[in-house]
Amino acid sequence: MMVWQMDHSGGLVYRDLFAYYQTHWINSLHLDSSFLQRYIKGRKMSNAVVIEAWNTVLFTKFTRFKYLFVEGYAAISEQAFERHPPTVGSKVLDVGCGFGDCTVRIAHLIGDKGLACGVDCASNFIQQCELLAEQEALKNTQFFVADVEVSDLSGPYDQAFARFGTMFFNMPSLAMKNIRASLKPGGKFTQVVWRKREANPWLYDAEICVRNIVPVVSHDETDAVHCGPGPFSMAGPDMVSDMLQAVGFERIQFERFDSEICIGRNVDEAIQFALEIGPAGEIIRLAGDEGVRLKGEVESALVDVIGKFKREDGTIWAPSSAWFITAFNPM
Ligand SMILES: C[S@@+](CC[C@H](N)C(=O)[O-])C[C@H]1O[C@@H](n2cnc3c(N)ncnc32)[C@H](O)[C@@H]1O
């Protein structure tokens, strides 16, 4: 059965249907990536808008709250590494590597004889990654700018890893197919993605609050750059496992991981975080002048929404829930 989902900008998106047909159609064609690149350009299905967003407005926002992401996400990926450790001496691809902290962690885990390669579509993020590797004097990291949906990923890799790096692909099955093609036979792909929005009040409660106040502008109704499908696009195990299987992965497993995540050192900071990051922030940004006009009203409403997550020391921690998804390239 097809499950219709609301995307973060409020439009009804037919992700399951789209991913299903996209996957089966693309798979049946056995095309090489240069053909696909030409096809996508020709059909105006290019990822340019999403890439521009990650390189500009989203890069700025994520940089502002980098300290929250680096610590908060590390707590989650440490669990993923504990359960699915990268093999010492192996070559590992970190997909959608962002600031590169996860790639650097992989580099430490695989040791000097391994190689941790971080790929991201946004050159601004890759510059940050290179600075970090330089600061840590690491010799076993490499970073490169590429669109994971269509570019050569410089494999073959023993393993691929993605911490919240796969949920923003416009054409996720193209990306999954390309990642599998970059793995050695038997290679393992571990993804960390958010589970359903209701299990992630750290993002979703602010989104509901904003939706009640700000008119939602869908991606189709605006020329503004946007982040792509959004943080919950890989939350459905049926759709995601169908997609992984259709592009050739096998032994697909989902493990649930629940934890509390810090979204601010105090209520004000958590409100600013909610207003800038995730679906709530995107709704306000895409609403343009109306978003600016209503921001004060949203801020007041968020005091209670955020306040309920306050700990005794004043810091704000809200429940989050992720999937650790593992899949293998056949031998
Ligand atoms: C939510 S961030 C996660 C970053 C990092 N993995 C982390 O855990 O902090 C998603 C990342 O995916 C990247 N990204 C989005 N679409 C991409 C694509 N088509 N190809 C490569 N990277 C992409 C973005 O630039 C961004 O850095």
Short mmCIF file of C-alpha atoms and ligand atoms in Angstrom, two decimals:
data_model
loop_
_atom_site.label_atom_id
_atom_site.label_comp_id
_atom_site.label_asym_id
_atom_site.label_seq_id
_atom_site.Cartn_x
_atom_site.Cartn_y
_atom_site.Cartn_z
CA MET A 1 0.00 0.00 0.00
CA MET A 2 1.27 3.48 -0.80
CA VAL A 3 1.65 5.78 2.17
CA TRP A 4 1.16 9.44 1.41
CA GLN A 5 3.34 11.74 3.46
CA MET A 6 3.29 15.46 4.11
CA ASP A 7 6.65 16.96 3.26
CA HIS A 8 8.05 19.60 5.58
CA SER A 9 6.85 22.43 3.39
CA GLY A 10 3.29 21.19 3.61
CA GLY A 11 2.85 19.83 0.09
CA LEU A 12 1.57 16.31 -0.31
CA VAL A 13 4.46 14.34 -1.72
CA TYR A 14 4.13 10.97 -3.31
CA ARG A 15 7.51 9.78 -2.10
CA ASP A 16 6.67 6.10 -1.85
CA LEU A 17 5.10 5.94 -5.26
CA PHE A 18 7.82 8.09 -6.77
CA ALA A 19 10.65 6.15 -5.18
CA TYR A 20 9.09 2.85 -6.20
CA TYR A 21 8.69 3.71 -9.88
CA GLN A 22 11.91 5.65 -10.00
CA THR A 23 13.81 2.70 -8.56
CA HIS A 24 12.27 0.04 -10.78
CA TRP A 25 12.45 2.15 -13.88
CA ILE A 26 16.07 3.20 -13.34
CA ASN A 27 17.10 -0.30 -12.39
CA SER A 28 15.55 -1.82 -15.48
CA LEU A 29 17.58 0.47 -17.71
CA HIS A 30 21.11 -0.51 -16.54
CA LEU A 31 22.42 2.96 -17.36
CA ASP A 32 25.80 4.44 -16.60
CA SER A 33 26.02 7.58 -14.50
CA SER A 34 27.08 9.88 -17.37
CA PHE A 35 23.90 8.98 -19.27
CA LEU A 36 21.82 9.58 -16.15
CA GLN A 37 23.50 12.92 -15.59
CA ARG A 38 22.62 14.01 -19.13
CA TYR A 39 19.08 12.67 -18.72
CA ILE A 40 18.53 14.48 -15.45
CA LYS A 41 19.84 17.73 -16.90
CA GLY A 42 17.61 17.31 -19.92
CA ARG A 43 14.53 16.66 -17.78
CA LYS A 44 15.31 19.62 -15.48
CA MET A 45 15.38 17.17 -12.55
CA SER A 46 18.73 18.58 -11.52
CA ASN A 47 19.72 18.78 -7.89
CA ALA A 48 21.08 22.31 -8.38
CA VAL A 49 18.49 24.00 -6.14
CA VAL A 50 19.16 21.63 -3.24
CA ILE A 51 22.93 21.88 -3.64
CA GLU A 52 22.76 25.66 -3.69
CA ALA A 53 20.68 25.61 -0.50
CA TRP A 54 23.20 23.39 1.32
CA ASN A 55 26.07 25.58 0.15
CA THR A 56 24.47 28.88 1.18
CA VAL A 57 21.53 29.38 3.52
CA LEU A 58 21.66 25.93 5.16
CA PHE A 59 25.44 26.05 5.50
CA THR A 60 25.08 29.35 7.39
CA LYS A 61 22.34 27.99 9.65
CA PHE A 62 24.14 24.72 10.40
CA THR A 63 27.36 26.65 11.13
CA ARG A 64 25.52 28.80 13.65
CA PHE A 65 24.36 25.73 15.59
CA LYS A 66 27.38 23.56 14.78
CA TYR A 67 28.23 22.98 18.45
CA LEU A 68 24.78 21.45 19.05
CA PHE A 69 25.00 19.21 15.97
CA VAL A 70 28.54 18.00 16.51
CA GLU A 71 27.89 16.91 20.10
CA GLY A 72 24.29 15.78 19.67
CA TYR A 73 24.83 13.77 16.52
CA ALA A 74 28.07 12.27 17.85
CA ALA A 75 26.17 10.65 20.72
CA ILE A 76 23.97 8.89 18.14
CA SER A 77 26.72 7.88 15.70
CA GLU A 78 28.85 6.51 18.56
CA GLN A 79 26.06 3.99 19.18
CA ALA A 80 25.93 3.17 15.47
CA PHE A 81 29.73 2.63 15.42
CA GLU A 82 29.53 0.45 18.52
CA ARG A 83 26.97 -1.80 16.83
CA HIS A 84 28.47 -1.58 13.32
CA PRO A 85 32.16 -0.71 13.72
CA PRO A 86 34.15 0.23 10.62
CA THR A 87 36.84 -2.42 10.09
CA VAL A 88 40.42 -1.47 10.98
CA GLY A 89 42.46 -0.83 7.82
CA SER A 90 39.39 -0.48 5.56
CA LYS A 91 38.42 2.18 3.03
CA VAL A 92 35.18 3.88 4.09
CA LEU A 93 32.95 6.45 2.35
CA ASP A 94 31.09 8.97 4.55
CA VAL A 95 28.06 10.08 2.51
CA GLY A 96 26.85 13.68 2.92
CA CYS A 97 29.66 14.29 5.41
CA GLY A 98 28.73 17.87 6.41
CA PHE A 99 31.39 19.31 8.76
CA GLY A 100 33.41 16.08 8.53
CA ASP A 101 33.42 15.25 12.26
CA CYS A 102 31.98 11.82 11.55
CA THR A 103 34.54 11.16 8.79
CA VAL A 104 37.30 12.10 11.23
CA ARG A 105 35.85 9.74 13.84
CA ILE A 106 35.83 6.96 11.22
CA ALA A 107 39.47 7.80 10.40
CA HIS A 108 40.40 7.25 14.07
CA LEU A 109 38.45 3.98 14.22
CA ILE A 110 40.00 2.46 11.08
CA GLY A 111 43.54 3.51 11.95
CA ASP A 112 46.51 4.68 9.86
CA LYS A 113 46.25 1.88 7.31
CA GLY A 114 42.64 2.72 6.48
CA LEU A 115 41.21 5.62 4.46
CA ALA A 116 38.12 7.64 5.41
CA CYS A 117 36.66 9.57 2.46
CA GLY A 118 34.02 12.23 3.03
CA VAL A 119 31.78 13.37 0.17
CA ASP A 120 29.37 16.29 0.20
CA CYS A 121 27.62 18.28 -2.53
CA ALA A 122 28.42 21.59 -0.80
CA SER A 123 31.95 22.92 -1.25
CA ASN A 124 31.61 25.11 1.85
CA PHE A 125 31.16 22.02 4.02
CA ILE A 126 34.10 20.29 2.33
CA GLN A 127 36.35 23.28 3.12
CA GLN A 128 35.43 22.88 6.80
CA CYS A 129 36.21 19.16 6.60
CA GLU A 130 39.66 19.84 5.18
CA LEU A 131 40.41 22.37 7.92
CA LEU A 132 39.36 19.86 10.58
CA ALA A 133 41.54 17.08 9.14
CA GLU A 134 44.46 19.53 8.99
CA GLN A 135 43.94 20.57 12.63
CA GLU A 136 43.95 16.93 13.69
CA ALA A 137 47.01 16.23 11.47
CA LEU A 138 45.22 13.24 9.96
CA LYS A 139 46.87 11.43 7.06
CA ASN A 140 44.08 8.92 6.42
CA THR A 141 41.25 11.22 5.31
CA GLN A 142 40.20 12.57 1.91
CA PHE A 143 37.31 14.88 1.12
CA PHE A 144 35.65 15.68 -2.18
CA VAL A 145 32.71 17.66 -3.55
CA ALA A 146 30.21 15.55 -5.50
CA ASP A 147 26.49 15.00 -5.96
CA VAL A 148 26.05 11.47 -4.63
CA GLU A 149 23.08 10.91 -6.95
CA VAL A 150 25.08 11.09 -10.17
CA SER A 151 28.84 11.48 -9.62
CA ASP A 152 31.65 8.96 -9.62
CA LEU A 153 32.28 8.26 -5.93
CA SER A 154 35.91 7.09 -6.38
CA GLY A 155 35.36 3.57 -5.02
CA PRO A 156 35.64 0.75 -4.48
CA TYR A 157 34.99 1.03 -0.73
CA ASP A 158 34.84 -1.68 1.91
CA GLN A 159 32.05 0.18 3.69
CA ALA A 160 29.88 3.26 3.32
CA PHE A 161 28.42 5.23 6.21
CA ALA A 162 25.90 8.05 6.30
CA ARG A 163 24.84 9.92 9.43
CA PHE A 164 21.73 11.89 8.49
CA GLY A 165 23.30 12.33 5.05
CA THR A 166 20.78 10.48 2.87
CA MET A 167 17.45 12.08 3.76
CA PHE A 168 17.79 15.11 1.51
CA PHE A 169 18.32 13.40 -1.83
CA ASN A 170 15.87 14.48 -4.54
CA MET A 171 16.23 11.10 -6.21
CA PRO A 172 17.14 8.75 -3.35
CA SER A 173 17.15 5.55 -5.38
CA LEU A 174 19.68 7.03 -7.81
CA ALA A 175 21.91 7.85 -4.84
CA MET A 176 21.46 4.38 -3.28
CA LYS A 177 22.27 2.72 -6.60
CA ASN A 178 25.39 4.85 -6.96
CA ILE A 179 26.50 4.11 -3.38
CA ARG A 180 26.08 0.37 -3.93
CA ALA A 181 28.07 0.60 -7.16
CA SER A 182 30.90 2.25 -5.21
CA LEU A 183 31.13 -0.69 -2.75
CA LYS A 184 33.26 -3.82 -3.10
CA PRO A 185 31.37 -7.13 -3.32
CA GLY A 186 30.15 -7.86 0.22
CA GLY A 187 30.58 -4.20 1.22
CA LYS A 188 28.33 -2.85 3.98
CA PHE A 189 26.31 0.37 3.96
CA THR A 190 25.24 1.76 7.34
CA GLN A 191 22.83 4.69 7.40
CA VAL A 192 21.53 6.66 10.35
CA VAL A 193 18.22 8.38 9.51
CA TRP A 194 15.40 9.86 11.57
CA ARG A 195 12.37 7.71 12.32
CA LYS A 196 8.85 9.15 11.95
CA ARG A 197 8.27 12.78 12.86
CA GLU A 198 5.93 11.92 15.79
CA ALA A 199 8.85 10.10 17.45
CA ASN A 200 11.05 13.19 17.07
CA PRO A 201 9.45 16.00 19.08
CA TRP A 202 12.82 17.80 19.11
CA LEU A 203 11.92 18.84 15.52
CA TYR A 204 8.25 18.02 15.14
CA ASP A 205 6.70 19.92 18.07
CA ALA A 206 8.12 23.21 16.77
CA GLU A 207 6.94 22.31 13.25
CA ILE A 208 3.32 21.82 14.43
CA CYS A 209 3.49 25.10 16.33
CA VAL A 210 4.78 26.98 13.26
CA ARG A 211 2.24 25.35 10.94
CA ASN A 212 -0.56 26.69 13.15
CA ILE A 213 0.65 30.26 12.68
CA VAL A 214 2.56 30.60 9.38
CA PRO A 215 0.99 29.83 5.97
CA VAL A 216 2.89 26.93 4.42
CA VAL A 217 4.50 27.56 1.02
CA SER A 218 5.35 24.37 -0.86
CA HIS A 219 8.58 23.91 -2.81
CA ASP A 220 6.59 24.19 -6.05
CA GLU A 221 5.20 27.58 -5.08
CA THR A 222 8.52 29.33 -4.47
CA ASP A 223 11.75 30.11 -6.28
CA ALA A 224 13.65 30.03 -2.97
CA VAL A 225 16.30 27.34 -2.67
CA HIS A 226 15.32 24.47 -0.37
CA CYS A 227 16.91 21.53 1.43
CA GLY A 228 15.22 18.74 -0.59
CA PRO A 229 12.75 16.16 0.73
CA GLY A 230 13.49 16.73 4.43
CA PRO A 231 14.61 14.94 7.59
CA PHE A 232 11.81 12.34 7.68
CA SER A 233 11.99 11.18 4.07
CA MET A 234 13.72 7.91 4.99
CA ALA A 235 11.56 7.13 8.02
CA GLY A 236 9.38 4.43 6.44
CA PRO A 237 11.03 0.98 6.62
CA ASP A 238 8.82 -0.55 3.91
CA MET A 239 9.58 2.14 1.35
CA VAL A 240 13.27 2.35 2.24
CA SER A 241 13.85 -1.42 2.26
CA ASP A 242 12.00 -1.76 -1.08
CA MET A 243 14.21 0.92 -2.52
CA LEU A 244 17.44 -0.60 -1.16
CA GLN A 245 16.44 -4.03 -2.41
CA ALA A 246 15.45 -2.71 -5.84
CA VAL A 247 18.88 -1.15 -6.38
CA GLY A 248 20.56 -4.43 -5.47
CA PHE A 249 21.30 -4.31 -1.73
CA GLU A 250 20.60 -7.43 0.35
CA ARG A 251 20.37 -8.39 4.08
CA ILE A 252 18.60 -5.12 4.93
CA GLN A 253 18.06 -4.50 8.64
CA PHE A 254 16.53 -1.70 10.70
CA GLU A 255 17.47 -1.09 14.35
CA ARG A 256 15.71 1.56 16.36
CA PHE A 257 17.71 3.93 18.57
CA ASP A 258 15.96 6.36 20.93
CA SER A 259 17.74 9.08 22.87
CA GLU A 260 17.32 12.61 24.14
CA ILE A 261 19.07 15.33 22.15
CA CYS A 262 20.15 18.77 23.41
CA ILE A 263 18.54 21.57 21.36
CA GLY A 264 19.75 24.50 23.45
CA ARG A 265 21.59 25.58 26.59
CA ASN A 266 18.47 27.55 27.55
CA VAL A 267 14.92 28.20 26.28
CA ASP A 268 15.90 31.22 24.15
CA GLU A 269 18.64 29.32 22.37
CA ALA A 270 16.32 26.35 21.74
CA ILE A 271 13.70 28.71 20.26
CA GLN A 272 16.29 30.19 17.91
CA PHE A 273 17.37 26.65 16.98
CA ALA A 274 13.75 25.70 16.20
CA LEU A 275 13.22 28.87 14.17
CA GLU A 276 16.24 28.22 11.99
CA ILE A 277 16.73 24.49 11.70
CA GLY A 278 14.55 21.68 10.45
CA PRO A 279 11.01 21.80 9.10
CA ALA A 280 9.92 24.71 11.34
CA GLY A 281 12.80 26.87 10.15
CA GLU A 282 12.16 25.94 6.52
CA ILE A 283 8.45 26.85 6.75
CA ILE A 284 9.31 30.30 8.11
CA ARG A 285 12.06 30.90 5.53
CA LEU A 286 9.95 29.77 2.57
CA ALA A 287 7.03 31.96 3.75
CA GLY A 288 9.20 35.01 2.90
CA ASP A 289 7.85 38.37 4.19
CA GLU A 290 4.90 36.68 5.89
CA GLY A 291 7.37 34.43 7.75
CA VAL A 292 9.30 37.51 8.92
CA ARG A 293 6.08 39.26 9.98
CA LEU A 294 4.83 36.31 12.03
CA LYS A 295 8.17 35.39 13.61
CA GLY A 296 7.42 37.24 16.87
CA GLU A 297 4.10 35.42 17.30
CA VAL A 298 5.83 32.08 16.65
CA GLU A 299 8.57 32.91 19.18
CA SER A 300 5.96 33.58 21.90
CA ALA A 301 4.10 30.35 21.11
CA LEU A 302 7.33 28.34 21.21
CA VAL A 303 8.09 29.35 24.82
CA ASP A 304 5.65 26.71 26.13
CA VAL A 305 6.37 24.17 23.38
CA ILE A 306 10.12 24.29 24.12
CA GLY A 307 9.80 25.02 27.84
CA LYS A 308 8.31 21.59 28.57
CA PHE A 309 11.67 20.01 27.63
CA LYS A 310 13.68 22.04 30.18
CA ARG A 311 15.88 20.09 32.58
CA GLU A 312 16.67 21.22 36.12
CA ASP A 313 19.91 22.88 34.99
CA GLY A 314 17.99 24.93 32.38
CA THR A 315 19.27 23.04 29.31
CA ILE A 316 16.74 21.75 26.78
CA TRP A 317 16.67 18.05 25.89
CA ALA A 318 13.94 16.51 23.77
CA PRO A 319 13.25 12.93 22.66
CA SER A 320 14.61 11.77 19.31
CA SER A 321 14.41 8.47 17.49
CA ALA A 322 16.56 7.16 14.65
CA TRP A 323 16.96 4.06 12.50
CA PHE A 324 20.32 2.41 12.03
CA ILE A 325 19.84 0.81 8.62
CA THR A 326 22.37 -1.72 7.36
CA ALA A 327 22.50 -3.31 3.91
CA PHE A 328 25.11 -5.27 1.96
CA ASN A 329 26.31 -5.27 -1.62
CA PRO A 330 26.03 -8.91 -2.73
CA MET A 331 29.29 -10.94 -2.95
C1 LIG B 1 21.86 16.99 7.76
S1 LIG B 1 23.40 17.18 6.94
C2 LIG B 1 24.31 15.85 7.70
C3 LIG B 1 25.78 16.11 7.71
C4 LIG B 1 26.64 15.09 8.45
N1 LIG B 1 26.54 13.77 7.89
C5 LIG B 1 26.35 15.04 9.92
O1 LIG B 1 25.91 14.03 10.44
O2 LIG B 1 26.58 16.06 10.59
C6 LIG B 1 23.12 16.53 5.30
C7 LIG B 1 24.32 16.68 4.39
O3 LIG B 1 24.05 16.03 3.14
C8 LIG B 1 24.60 16.81 2.09
N2 LIG B 1 23.89 16.46 0.84
C9 LIG B 1 22.60 16.70 0.52
N3 LIG B 1 22.33 16.25 -0.72
C10 LIG B 1 23.47 15.72 -1.20
C11 LIG B 1 23.85 15.11 -2.44
N4 LIG B 1 22.97 14.95 -3.43
N5 LIG B 1 25.14 14.69 -2.61
C12 LIG B 1 26.04 14.85 -1.59
N6 LIG B 1 25.75 15.42 -0.41
C13 LIG B 1 24.48 15.84 -0.20
C14 LIG B 1 24.40 18.25 2.56
O4 LIG B 1 25.25 19.18 1.92
C15 LIG B 1 24.67 18.15 4.05
O5 LIG B 1 26.02 18.39 4.38
#
